[in-house]
Tab-separated table of C-alpha atoms in Angstrom:
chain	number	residue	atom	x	y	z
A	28	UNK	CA	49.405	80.097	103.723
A	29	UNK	CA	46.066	80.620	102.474
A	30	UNK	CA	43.221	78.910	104.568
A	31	UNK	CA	41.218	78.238	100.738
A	32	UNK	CA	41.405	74.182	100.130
A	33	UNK	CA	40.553	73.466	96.776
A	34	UNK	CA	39.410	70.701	94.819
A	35	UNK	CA	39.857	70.917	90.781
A	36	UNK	CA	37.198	68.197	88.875
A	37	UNK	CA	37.186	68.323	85.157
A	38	UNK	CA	39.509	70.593	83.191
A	39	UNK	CA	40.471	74.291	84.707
A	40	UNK	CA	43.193	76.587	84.282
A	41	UNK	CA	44.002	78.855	86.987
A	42	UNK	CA	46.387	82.077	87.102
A	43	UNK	CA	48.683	80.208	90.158
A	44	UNK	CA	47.607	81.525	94.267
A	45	UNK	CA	48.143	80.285	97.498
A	46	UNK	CA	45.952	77.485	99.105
A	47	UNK	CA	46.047	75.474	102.267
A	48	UNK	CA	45.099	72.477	100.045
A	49	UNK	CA	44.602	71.734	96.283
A	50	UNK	CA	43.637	68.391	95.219
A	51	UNK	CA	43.368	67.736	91.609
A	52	UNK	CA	41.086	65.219	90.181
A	53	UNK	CA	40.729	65.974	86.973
A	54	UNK	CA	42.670	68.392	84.889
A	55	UNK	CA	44.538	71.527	85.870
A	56	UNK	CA	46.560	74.078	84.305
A	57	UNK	CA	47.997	76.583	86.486
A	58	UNK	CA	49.671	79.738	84.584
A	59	UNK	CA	51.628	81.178	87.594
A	60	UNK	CA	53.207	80.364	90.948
A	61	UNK	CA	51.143	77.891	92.986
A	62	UNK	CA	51.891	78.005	96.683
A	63	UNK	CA	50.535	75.021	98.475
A	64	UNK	CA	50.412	73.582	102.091
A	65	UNK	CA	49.424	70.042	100.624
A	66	UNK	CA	49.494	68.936	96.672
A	67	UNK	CA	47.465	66.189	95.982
A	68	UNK	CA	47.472	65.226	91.764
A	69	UNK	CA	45.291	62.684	90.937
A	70	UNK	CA	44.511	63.492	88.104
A	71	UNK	CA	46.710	65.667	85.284
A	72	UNK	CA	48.451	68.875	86.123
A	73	UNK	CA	50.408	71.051	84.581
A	74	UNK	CA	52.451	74.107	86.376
A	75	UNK	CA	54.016	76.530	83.702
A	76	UNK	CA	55.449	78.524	86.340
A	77	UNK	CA	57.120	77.673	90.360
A	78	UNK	CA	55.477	74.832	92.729
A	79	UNK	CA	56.244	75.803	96.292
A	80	UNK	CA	54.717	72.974	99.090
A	81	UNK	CA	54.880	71.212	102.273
A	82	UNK	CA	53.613	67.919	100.534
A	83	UNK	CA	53.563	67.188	97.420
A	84	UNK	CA	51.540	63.720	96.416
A	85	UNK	CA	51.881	62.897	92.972
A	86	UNK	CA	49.401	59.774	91.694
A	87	UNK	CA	48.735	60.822	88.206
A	88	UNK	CA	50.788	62.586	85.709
A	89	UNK	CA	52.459	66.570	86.599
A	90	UNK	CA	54.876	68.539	84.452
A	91	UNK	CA	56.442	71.312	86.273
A	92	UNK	CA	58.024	73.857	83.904
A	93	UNK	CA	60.193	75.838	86.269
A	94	UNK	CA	60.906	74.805	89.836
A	95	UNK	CA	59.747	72.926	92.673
A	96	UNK	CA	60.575	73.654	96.462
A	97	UNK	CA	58.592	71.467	98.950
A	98	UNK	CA	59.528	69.394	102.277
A	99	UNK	CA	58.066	66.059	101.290
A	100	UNK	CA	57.511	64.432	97.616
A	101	UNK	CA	56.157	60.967	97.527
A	102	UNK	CA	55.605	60.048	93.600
A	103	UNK	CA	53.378	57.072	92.525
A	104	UNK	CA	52.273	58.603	89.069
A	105	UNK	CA	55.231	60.538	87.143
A	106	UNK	CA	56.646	63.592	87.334
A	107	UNK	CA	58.847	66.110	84.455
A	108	UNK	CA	60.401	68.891	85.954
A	109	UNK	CA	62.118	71.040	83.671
A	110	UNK	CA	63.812	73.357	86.100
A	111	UNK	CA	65.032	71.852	89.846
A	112	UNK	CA	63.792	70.262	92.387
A	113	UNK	CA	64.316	71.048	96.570
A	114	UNK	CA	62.997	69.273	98.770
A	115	UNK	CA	63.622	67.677	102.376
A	116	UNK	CA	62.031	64.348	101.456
A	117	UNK	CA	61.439	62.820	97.914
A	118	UNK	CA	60.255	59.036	97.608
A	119	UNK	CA	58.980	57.669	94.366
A	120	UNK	CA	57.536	54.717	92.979
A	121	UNK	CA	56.703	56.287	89.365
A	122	UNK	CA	58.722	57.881	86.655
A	123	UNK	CA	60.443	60.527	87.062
A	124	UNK	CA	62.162	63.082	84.446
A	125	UNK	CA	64.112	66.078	86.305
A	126	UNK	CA	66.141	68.687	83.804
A	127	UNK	CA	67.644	70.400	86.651
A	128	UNK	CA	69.444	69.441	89.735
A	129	UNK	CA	67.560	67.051	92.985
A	130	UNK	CA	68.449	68.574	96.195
A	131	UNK	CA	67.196	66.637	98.698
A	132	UNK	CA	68.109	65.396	102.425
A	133	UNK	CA	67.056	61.908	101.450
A	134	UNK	CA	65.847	60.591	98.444
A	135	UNK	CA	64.506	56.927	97.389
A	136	UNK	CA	64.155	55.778	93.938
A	137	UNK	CA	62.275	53.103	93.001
A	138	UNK	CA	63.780	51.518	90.001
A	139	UNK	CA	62.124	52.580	86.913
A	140	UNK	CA	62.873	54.154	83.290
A	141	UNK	CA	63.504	57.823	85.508
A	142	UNK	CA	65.882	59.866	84.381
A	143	UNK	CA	67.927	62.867	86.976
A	144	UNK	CA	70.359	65.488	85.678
A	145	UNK	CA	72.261	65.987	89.131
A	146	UNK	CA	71.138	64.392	92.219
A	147	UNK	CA	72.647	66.432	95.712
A	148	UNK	CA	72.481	65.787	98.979
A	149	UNK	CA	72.492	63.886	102.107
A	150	UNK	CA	71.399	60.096	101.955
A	151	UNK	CA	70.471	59.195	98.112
A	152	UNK	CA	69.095	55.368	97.207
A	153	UNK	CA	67.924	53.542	94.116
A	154	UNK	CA	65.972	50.637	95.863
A	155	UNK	CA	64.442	47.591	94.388
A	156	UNK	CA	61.484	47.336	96.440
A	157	UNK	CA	59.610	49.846	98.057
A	158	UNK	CA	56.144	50.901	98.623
A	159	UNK	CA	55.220	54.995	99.104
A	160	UNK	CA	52.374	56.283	101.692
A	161	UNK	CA	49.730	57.989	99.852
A	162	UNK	CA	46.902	58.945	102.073
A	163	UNK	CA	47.519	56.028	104.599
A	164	UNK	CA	47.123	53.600	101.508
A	165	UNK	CA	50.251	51.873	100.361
A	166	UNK	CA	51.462	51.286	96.961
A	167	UNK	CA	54.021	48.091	96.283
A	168	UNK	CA	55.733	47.639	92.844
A	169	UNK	CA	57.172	44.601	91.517
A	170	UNK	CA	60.482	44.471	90.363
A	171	UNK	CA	61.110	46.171	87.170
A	172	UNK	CA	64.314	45.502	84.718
A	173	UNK	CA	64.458	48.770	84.619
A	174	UNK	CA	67.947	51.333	84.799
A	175	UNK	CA	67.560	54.972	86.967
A	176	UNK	CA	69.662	57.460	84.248
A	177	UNK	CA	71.634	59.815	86.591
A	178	UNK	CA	74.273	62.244	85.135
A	179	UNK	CA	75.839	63.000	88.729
A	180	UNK	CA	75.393	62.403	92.090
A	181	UNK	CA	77.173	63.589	95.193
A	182	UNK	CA	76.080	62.491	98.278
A	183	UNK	CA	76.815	61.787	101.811
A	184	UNK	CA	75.832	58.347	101.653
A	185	UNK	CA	74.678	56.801	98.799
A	186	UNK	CA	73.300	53.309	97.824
A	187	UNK	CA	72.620	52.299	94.411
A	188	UNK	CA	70.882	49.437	92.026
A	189	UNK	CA	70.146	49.396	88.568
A	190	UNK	CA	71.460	52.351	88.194
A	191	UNK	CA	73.393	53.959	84.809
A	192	UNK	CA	74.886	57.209	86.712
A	193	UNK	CA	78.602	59.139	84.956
A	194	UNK	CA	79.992	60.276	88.329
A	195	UNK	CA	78.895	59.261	91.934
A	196	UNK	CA	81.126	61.155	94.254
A	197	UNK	CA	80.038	60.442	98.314
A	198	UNK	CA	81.514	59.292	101.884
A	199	UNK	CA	80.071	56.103	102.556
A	200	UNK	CA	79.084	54.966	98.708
A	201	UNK	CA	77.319	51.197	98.281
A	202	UNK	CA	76.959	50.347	94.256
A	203	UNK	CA	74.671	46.839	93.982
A	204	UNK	CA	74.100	44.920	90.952
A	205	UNK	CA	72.743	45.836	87.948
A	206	UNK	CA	75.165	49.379	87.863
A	207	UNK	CA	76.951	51.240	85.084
A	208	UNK	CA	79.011	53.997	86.510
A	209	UNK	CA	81.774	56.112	84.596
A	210	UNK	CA	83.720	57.225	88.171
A	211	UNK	CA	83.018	56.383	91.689
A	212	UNK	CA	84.502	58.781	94.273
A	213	UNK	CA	84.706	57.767	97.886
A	214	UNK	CA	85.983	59.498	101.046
A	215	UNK	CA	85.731	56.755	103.816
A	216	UNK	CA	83.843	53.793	102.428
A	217	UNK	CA	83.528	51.937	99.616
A	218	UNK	CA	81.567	48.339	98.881
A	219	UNK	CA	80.594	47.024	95.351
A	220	UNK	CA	78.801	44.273	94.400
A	221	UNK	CA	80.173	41.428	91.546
A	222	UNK	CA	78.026	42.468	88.358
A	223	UNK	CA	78.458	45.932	87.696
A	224	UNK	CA	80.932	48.032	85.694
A	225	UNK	CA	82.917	50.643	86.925
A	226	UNK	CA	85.299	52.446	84.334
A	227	UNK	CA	87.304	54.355	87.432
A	228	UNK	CA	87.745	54.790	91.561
A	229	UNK	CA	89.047	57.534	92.695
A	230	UNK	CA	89.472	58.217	96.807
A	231	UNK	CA	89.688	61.378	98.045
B	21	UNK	CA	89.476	79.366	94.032
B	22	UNK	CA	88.640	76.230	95.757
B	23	UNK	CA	86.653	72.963	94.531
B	24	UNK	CA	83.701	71.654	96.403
B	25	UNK	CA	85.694	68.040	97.187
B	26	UNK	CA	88.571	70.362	98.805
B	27	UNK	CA	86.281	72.955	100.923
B	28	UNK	CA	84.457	69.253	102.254
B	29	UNK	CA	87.760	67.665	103.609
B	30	UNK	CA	88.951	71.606	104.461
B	31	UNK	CA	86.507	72.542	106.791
B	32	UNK	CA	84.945	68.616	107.794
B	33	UNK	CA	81.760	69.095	105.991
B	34	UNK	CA	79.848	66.926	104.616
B	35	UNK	CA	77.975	67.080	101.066
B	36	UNK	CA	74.696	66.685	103.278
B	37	UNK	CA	75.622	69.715	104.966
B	38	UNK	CA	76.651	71.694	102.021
B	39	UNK	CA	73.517	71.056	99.985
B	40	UNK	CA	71.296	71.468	102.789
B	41	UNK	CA	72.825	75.113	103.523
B	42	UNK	CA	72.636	75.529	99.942
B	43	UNK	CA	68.630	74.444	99.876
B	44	UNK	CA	68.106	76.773	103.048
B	45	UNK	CA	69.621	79.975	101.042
B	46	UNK	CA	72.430	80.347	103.341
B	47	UNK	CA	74.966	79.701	100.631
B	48	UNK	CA	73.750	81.429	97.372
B	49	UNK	CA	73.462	79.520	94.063
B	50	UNK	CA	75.682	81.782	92.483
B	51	UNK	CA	78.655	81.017	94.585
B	52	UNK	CA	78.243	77.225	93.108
B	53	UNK	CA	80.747	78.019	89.792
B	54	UNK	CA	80.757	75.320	87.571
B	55	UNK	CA	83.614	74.613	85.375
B	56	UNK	CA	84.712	71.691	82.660
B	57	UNK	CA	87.757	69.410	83.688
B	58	UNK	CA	89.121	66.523	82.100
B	59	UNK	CA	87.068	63.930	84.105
B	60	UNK	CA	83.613	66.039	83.288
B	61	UNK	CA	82.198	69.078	85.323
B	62	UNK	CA	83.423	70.325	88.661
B	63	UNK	CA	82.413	72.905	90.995
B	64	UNK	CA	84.500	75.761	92.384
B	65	UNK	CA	83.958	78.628	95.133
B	66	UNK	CA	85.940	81.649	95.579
B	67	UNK	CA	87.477	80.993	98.644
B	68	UNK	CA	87.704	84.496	100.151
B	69	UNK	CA	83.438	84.282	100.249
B	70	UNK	CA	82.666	80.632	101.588
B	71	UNK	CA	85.456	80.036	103.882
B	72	UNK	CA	84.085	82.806	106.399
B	73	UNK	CA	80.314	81.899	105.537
B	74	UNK	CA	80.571	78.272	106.441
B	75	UNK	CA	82.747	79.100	109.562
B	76	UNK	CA	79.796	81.271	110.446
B	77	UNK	CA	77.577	78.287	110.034
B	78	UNK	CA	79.220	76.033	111.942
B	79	UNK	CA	79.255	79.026	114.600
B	80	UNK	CA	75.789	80.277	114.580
B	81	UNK	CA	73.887	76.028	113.781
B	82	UNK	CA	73.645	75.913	117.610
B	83	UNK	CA	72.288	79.412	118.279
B	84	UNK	CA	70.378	80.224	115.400
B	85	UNK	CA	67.671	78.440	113.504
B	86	UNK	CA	68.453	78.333	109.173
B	87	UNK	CA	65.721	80.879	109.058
B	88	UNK	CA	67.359	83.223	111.389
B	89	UNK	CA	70.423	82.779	110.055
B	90	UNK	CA	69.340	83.472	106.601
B	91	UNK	CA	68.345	86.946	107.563
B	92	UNK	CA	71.258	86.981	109.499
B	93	UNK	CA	73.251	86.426	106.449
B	94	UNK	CA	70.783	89.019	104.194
B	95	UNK	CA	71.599	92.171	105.953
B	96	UNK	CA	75.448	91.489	105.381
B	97	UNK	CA	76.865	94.174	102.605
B	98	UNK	CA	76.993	91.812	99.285
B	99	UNK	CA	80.379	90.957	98.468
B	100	UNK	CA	81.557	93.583	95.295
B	101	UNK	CA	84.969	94.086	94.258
B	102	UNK	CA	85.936	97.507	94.380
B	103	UNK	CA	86.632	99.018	90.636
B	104	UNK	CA	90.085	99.829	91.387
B	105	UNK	CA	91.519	96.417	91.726
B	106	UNK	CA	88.847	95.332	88.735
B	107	UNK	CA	90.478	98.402	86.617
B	108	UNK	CA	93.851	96.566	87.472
B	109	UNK	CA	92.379	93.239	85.149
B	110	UNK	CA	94.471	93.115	81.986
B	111	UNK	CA	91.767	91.056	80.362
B	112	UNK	CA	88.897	94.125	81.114
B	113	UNK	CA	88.846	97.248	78.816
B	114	UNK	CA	89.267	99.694	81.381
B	115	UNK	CA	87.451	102.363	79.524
B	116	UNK	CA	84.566	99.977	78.978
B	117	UNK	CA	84.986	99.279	82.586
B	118	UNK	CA	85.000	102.726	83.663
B	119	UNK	CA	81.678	103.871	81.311
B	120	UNK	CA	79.442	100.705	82.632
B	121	UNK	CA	80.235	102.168	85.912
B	122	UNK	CA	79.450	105.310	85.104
B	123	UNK	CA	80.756	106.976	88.788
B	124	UNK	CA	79.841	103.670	91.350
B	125	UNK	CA	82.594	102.847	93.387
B	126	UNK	CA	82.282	98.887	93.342
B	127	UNK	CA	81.301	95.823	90.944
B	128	UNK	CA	79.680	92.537	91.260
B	129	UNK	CA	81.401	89.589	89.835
B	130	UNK	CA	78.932	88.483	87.890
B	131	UNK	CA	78.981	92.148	85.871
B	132	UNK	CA	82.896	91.955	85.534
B	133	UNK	CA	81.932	88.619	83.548
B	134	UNK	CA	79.682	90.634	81.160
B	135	UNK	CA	82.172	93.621	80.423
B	136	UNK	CA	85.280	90.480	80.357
B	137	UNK	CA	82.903	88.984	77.396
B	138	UNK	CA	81.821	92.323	76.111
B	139	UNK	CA	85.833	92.848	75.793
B	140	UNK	CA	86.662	89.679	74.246
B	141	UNK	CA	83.525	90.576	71.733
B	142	UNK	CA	84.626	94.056	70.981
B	143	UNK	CA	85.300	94.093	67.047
B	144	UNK	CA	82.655	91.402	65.999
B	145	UNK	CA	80.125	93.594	68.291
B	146	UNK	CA	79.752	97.233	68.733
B	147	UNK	CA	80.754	96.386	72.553
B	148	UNK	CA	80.595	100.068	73.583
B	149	UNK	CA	76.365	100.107	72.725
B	150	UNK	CA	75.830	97.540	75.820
B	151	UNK	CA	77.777	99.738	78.220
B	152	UNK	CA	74.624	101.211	79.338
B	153	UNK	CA	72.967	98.028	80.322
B	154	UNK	CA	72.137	96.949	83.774
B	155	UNK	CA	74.099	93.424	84.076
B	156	UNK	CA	73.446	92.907	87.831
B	157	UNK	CA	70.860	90.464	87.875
B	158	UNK	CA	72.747	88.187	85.093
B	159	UNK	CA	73.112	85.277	86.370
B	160	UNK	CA	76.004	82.284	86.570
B	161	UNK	CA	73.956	79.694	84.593
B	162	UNK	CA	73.361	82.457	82.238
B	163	UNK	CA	74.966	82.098	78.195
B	164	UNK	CA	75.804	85.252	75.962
B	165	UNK	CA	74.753	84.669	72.399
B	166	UNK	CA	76.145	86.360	69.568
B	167	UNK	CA	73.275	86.231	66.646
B	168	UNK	CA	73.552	87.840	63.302
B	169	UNK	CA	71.352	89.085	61.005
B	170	UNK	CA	71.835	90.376	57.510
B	171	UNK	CA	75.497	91.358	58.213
B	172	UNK	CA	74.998	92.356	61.806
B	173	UNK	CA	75.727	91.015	64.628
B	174	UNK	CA	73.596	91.409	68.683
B	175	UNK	CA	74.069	90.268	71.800
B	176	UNK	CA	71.523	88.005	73.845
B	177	UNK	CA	71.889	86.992	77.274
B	178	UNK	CA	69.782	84.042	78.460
B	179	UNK	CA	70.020	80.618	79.911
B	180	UNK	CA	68.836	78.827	77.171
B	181	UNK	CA	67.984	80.007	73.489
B	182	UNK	CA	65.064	77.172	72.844
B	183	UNK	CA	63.625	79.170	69.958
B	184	UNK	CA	65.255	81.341	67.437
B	185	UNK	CA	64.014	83.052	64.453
B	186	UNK	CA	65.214	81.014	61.246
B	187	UNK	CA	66.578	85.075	60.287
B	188	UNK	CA	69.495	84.724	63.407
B	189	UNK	CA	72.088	82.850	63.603
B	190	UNK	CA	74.161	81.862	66.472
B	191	UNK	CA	77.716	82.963	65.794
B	192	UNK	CA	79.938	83.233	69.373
B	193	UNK	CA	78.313	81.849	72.735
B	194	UNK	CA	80.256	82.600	76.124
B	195	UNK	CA	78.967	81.021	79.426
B	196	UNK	CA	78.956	83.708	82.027
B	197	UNK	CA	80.042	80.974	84.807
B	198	UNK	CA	83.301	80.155	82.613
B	199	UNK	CA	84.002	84.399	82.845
B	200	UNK	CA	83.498	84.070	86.560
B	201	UNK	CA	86.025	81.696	86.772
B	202	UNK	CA	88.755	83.148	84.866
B	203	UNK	CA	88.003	86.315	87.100
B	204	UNK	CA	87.958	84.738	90.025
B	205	UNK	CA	91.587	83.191	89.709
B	206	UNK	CA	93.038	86.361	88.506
B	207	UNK	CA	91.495	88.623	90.986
């Protein structure tokens, strides 16, 4: 990667590029593929094109209009993807609005008015309580009556709260309170919690 | 064809390990075929291409890191079907077949789909204009629109039609992934 760090105060628009580091404080538009070591958005950004990073730190609001590959998202401020989103890591506190598919290792969702089209991979969780790591400071949020809107998620393991979701499909699946779900699928385990509603179980 | 829930219990995957493979480009996107059932969407593979690429996962995760394997994977001849078993497909015009061609010896999936819709279309569209069309970067989430226009009708081929001119009109749409599909199990 690029060994440029760059720091974006007021309102620019760039044609996309490859930096070691871009932090955005104010307002930035980039036009083209942005290739990034470390994302910091503090302020607004908007990416009309792909976001490839190794960190991704998201305090303020960022639209993505095509795709996002990184190893670690951590999301206090909110995010709208309208293509997917890879990732190794993806933890966030904020709102969230993904068009495509989530394909993550692990993923933990605050609950909040976020909405996924698919969610994939290894261990997914909506969590009540949680706090995300943004530049050694921590960020709590109190609970929320809030509902995560999921249209699908398959998973390895998955643990959900508050959570409206059509199909969940995983081994080891754990629904809490506060869940709507169309179908659960299960391979090996199954637990669910008094108040939710389930319309069907399937094991396979 | 084989659905993602039976290639998991089939070769003692897991859907961690699938989508991770998948995120690493070791399994392409396109293999992912997507198809409506009764209880929503579900995903199939043609077994013939992932069987042998996850055993040589499973094989290779020790040795190899994802990168390697990756290029591993890259200098492997892609998977085309040769054009006389596609010529044998009673739902392909084999003349249409045999002018998109145009001499090559082998066809990716993903063009069968177009010339399977193109054949389907033939009649409302002048199919046979298209034939000389490069379809081998269309891609499965990809949608053939029909649009007409003062009493003619032209094909579009996108993943999405957000904006149209108020002067078209969408008439037929095909999904390229539901051609795939239907190829796939008849192949």
């Amino acid at each position: 990667m690029s060994e440029k760090e760059i720091n974006f105060l007021g309102c620019k628009v760039i044609d996309g590029g490859s930096f070691s580091k871009v932090n955005v404080m104010g307002e930035l538009i980039s036009n083209g593929d942005l290739n990034v070591d470390e994302l910091n958005v503090m302020g607004n950004a908007e990416f009309k094109e792909n976001l490839n990073a190794k960190t991704i730190d998201i305090l303020g609001p960022c639209k993505v209009n095509k795709n996002i590959k990184a190893t670690e998202i951590n999301i206090a401020g909110t995010l709208d993807v309208l293509g997917n989103v890879e990732s190794t890591t993806f933890d966030s506190l904020g709102i969230v609005k993904i068009s495509g598919d989530l394909n993550v290792d692990k993923a933990s969702i605050h609950i909040s008015p976020s909405v996924f089209n698919n969610i994939y991979g290894d261990h997914i969780e909506i969590v009540q309580a949680k706090h995300v790591k943004i530049h050694n400071k921590q960020f709590f949020k109190s609970n929320i009556k809030d509902y995560v809107t999921i249209n699908e998620i398959e998973a390895t393991v998955i643990s959900l709260m508050n959570a409206k979701v059509g199909r969940v499909s995983g081994e080891d699946v754990t629904i809490y309170d506060g869940c709507e779900i169309d179908t659960v699928e299960y391979s090996k385990r199954l637990s669910i919690a008094k108040n939710v509603k389930i319309n069907k179980i399937i094991k396979f | 064809m084989i659905s993602k829930k039976e290639l998991l219990i089939k070769m003692h995957i897991s859907y961690g390990q699938l989508y991770r493979w998948k995120r690493e480009g070791l399994i392409p996107d396109e293999w992912f075929i997507k198809q409506s059932v009764s209880t929503g969407q579900e995903t199939f593979f043609d077994e013939e291409l992932i069987i042998p690429r996850i055993e040589q996962i499973l094989n290779y995760k020790d040795k190899y890191q994802f990168d390697e394997m990756k290029d591993l994977f890259s200098k492997e001849k892609p998977v085309n079907y040769d054009y006389k078993k596609a010529l044998t497909l009673d739902v392909i015009d084999p003349y249409f077949l045999k002018i998109y061609l145009n001499g090559r010896k082998d066809i990716k999936i993903n063009e069968l789909a177009v010339i399977y819709i193109l054949t389907e279309l033939d009649g409302t569209i002048e199919s046979m204009n298209y034939l000389k069309n490069d379809f081998s970067e269309v891609k499965n989430n990809d949608i053939i629109f029909v649009v007409s226009s003062e009493a003619k009708s032209y094909l579009l081929i996108a993943p999405y039609l957000e904006i149209l001119d108020q002067s078209l009109k969408i008439i037929k749409q095909y999904k390229i992934e539901d051609a795939i599909y239907k190829i796939a199990s008849i192949i």
